């Protein structure tokens, strides 16, 4: 729940990557125990712009998410859709 709140707070930053494009991007985030996004892997994308998925990944690397519950590194798959 805290994860979604933090991610939703980044909407404006992520919207700038889509730049009006419509589609979907699926990403796998690796989150460190301290909430830092250690890596982002683009799993798939339907966006026409080749730069948009990488932009989203770059922006997600800059955010800080809640601490993991068990104190260990965690992974989550996120789907972002526009249009």
XYZ file of N, CA and C in Angstrom, residues 1-55:
165
model
N 0.829 -1.193 0.000
C 0.000 0.000 0.000
C 0.873 1.257 0.000
N 1.862 1.312 0.893
C 2.785 2.447 0.904
C 3.541 2.537 -0.419
N 3.834 1.380 -1.006
C 4.531 1.327 -2.282
C 3.727 2.066 -3.349
N 2.429 1.767 -3.438
C 1.573 2.403 -4.441
C 1.443 3.901 -4.206
N 1.371 4.306 -2.962
C 1.287 5.734 -2.644
C 2.549 6.444 -3.122
N 3.702 5.877 -2.837
C 4.971 6.473 -3.273
C 5.059 6.513 -4.790
N 4.651 5.435 -5.444
C 4.709 5.375 -6.902
C 3.746 6.384 -7.526
N 2.546 6.483 -6.992
C 1.570 7.448 -7.504
C 2.033 8.886 -7.314
N 2.837 9.140 -6.305
C 3.363 10.486 -6.073
C 4.316 10.915 -7.186
N 4.783 9.968 -7.979
C 5.725 10.254 -9.059
C 5.039 10.421 -10.418
N 3.712 10.527 -10.413
C 2.944 10.566 -11.659
C 3.434 11.636 -12.619
N 3.649 12.848 -12.146
C 4.073 13.938 -13.042
C 5.420 13.621 -13.684
N 6.322 13.085 -12.898
C 7.652 12.737 -13.404
C 7.550 11.660 -14.488
N 6.697 10.673 -14.254
C 6.543 9.586 -15.214
C 5.751 10.028 -16.442
N 4.771 10.903 -16.252
C 3.970 11.416 -17.370
C 4.851 12.112 -18.398
N 5.876 12.801 -17.928
C 6.757 13.506 -18.859
C 7.445 12.532 -19.812
N 7.641 11.303 -19.391
C 8.253 10.290 -20.251
C 7.308 9.846 -21.363
N 6.019 9.768 -21.045
C 5.044 9.331 -22.031
C 4.802 10.399 -23.095
N 4.930 11.664 -22.724
C 4.808 12.787 -23.667
C 3.621 12.623 -24.622
N 2.469 12.268 -24.066
C 1.269 12.137 -24.875
C 1.109 10.793 -25.565
N 2.111 9.947 -25.496
C 2.033 8.630 -26.139
C 1.030 7.749 -25.393
N 0.407 6.845 -26.115
C -0.523 5.894 -25.518
C 0.087 4.508 -25.583
N -0.139 3.754 -24.532
C 0.377 2.394 -24.513
C 0.680 1.935 -23.106
N 1.480 0.882 -23.039
C 1.744 0.246 -21.758
C 3.206 -0.165 -21.688
N 3.760 -0.060 -20.502
C 5.117 -0.538 -20.265
C 5.109 -1.369 -18.976
N 5.747 -2.540 -19.044
C 5.820 -3.448 -17.894
C 7.282 -3.493 -17.454
N 7.492 -3.239 -16.154
C 8.846 -3.151 -15.622
C 9.003 -4.033 -14.391
N 10.218 -4.542 -14.185
C 10.555 -5.261 -12.959
C 11.521 -4.390 -12.172
N 11.131 -4.049 -10.953
C 11.978 -3.236 -10.081
C 12.615 -4.119 -9.022
N 13.894 -3.909 -8.784
C 14.574 -4.541 -7.661
C 14.773 -3.446 -6.628
N 14.221 -3.681 -5.444
C 14.220 -2.669 -4.385
C 15.103 -3.141 -3.244
N 16.049 -2.279 -2.864
C 16.934 -2.601 -1.752
C 16.201 -2.509 -0.424
N 16.755 -3.097 0.622
C 16.133 -3.072 1.948
C 15.851 -1.656 2.448
N 16.645 -0.682 1.965
C 16.486 0.703 2.399
C 15.494 1.484 1.536
N 14.855 0.817 0.563
C 13.863 1.468 -0.279
C 14.405 2.059 -1.570
N 15.705 1.968 -1.794
C 16.257 2.480 -3.047
C 15.961 1.497 -4.174
N 15.698 2.044 -5.355
C 15.463 1.215 -6.522
C 16.830 0.882 -7.101
N 17.241 -0.365 -6.937
C 18.576 -0.789 -7.359
C 18.654 -1.040 -8.854
N 17.575 -1.568 -9.431
C 17.572 -1.802 -10.870
C 16.146 -1.793 -11.397
N 16.030 -1.465 -12.676
C 14.743 -1.476 -13.368
C 14.964 -2.168 -14.704
N 14.164 -3.168 -14.967
C 14.244 -3.896 -16.231
C 12.927 -3.730 -16.971
N 12.988 -3.273 -18.224
C 11.796 -3.167 -19.057
C 11.483 -4.563 -19.579
N 10.340 -5.110 -19.171
C 9.951 -6.450 -19.593
C 9.220 -6.427 -20.931
N 8.376 -5.407 -21.130
C 7.672 -5.266 -22.405
C 7.131 -3.845 -22.520
N 6.822 -3.462 -23.753
C 6.277 -2.137 -23.999
C 5.490 -2.134 -25.303
N 4.358 -1.421 -25.296
C 3.578 -1.218 -26.515
C 3.696 0.226 -26.990
N 4.556 0.996 -26.352
C 4.719 2.403 -26.713
C 5.462 2.533 -28.034
N 5.018 3.466 -28.843
C 5.651 3.691 -30.148
C 7.027 4.343 -29.983
N 7.133 5.222 -28.989
C 8.400 5.905 -28.746
C 9.388 4.949 -28.092
N 10.514 4.734 -28.733
C 11.533 3.857 -28.172
C 12.201 4.428 -26.939
N 12.126 5.749 -26.782
C 12.780 6.400 -25.645
C 11.918 6.377 -24.388
N 10.611 6.283 -24.532
C 9.705 6.370 -23.379
C 9.957 5.291 -22.326
N 10.069 4.009 -22.695
C 10.308 3.001 -21.656
C 11.613 3.235 -20.889
N 12.650 3.638 -21.584
C 13.915 3.903 -20.908
C 13.808 5.118 -20.000
N 13.067 6.131 -20.443
C 12.838 7.320 -19.614
C 12.122 6.938 -18.321
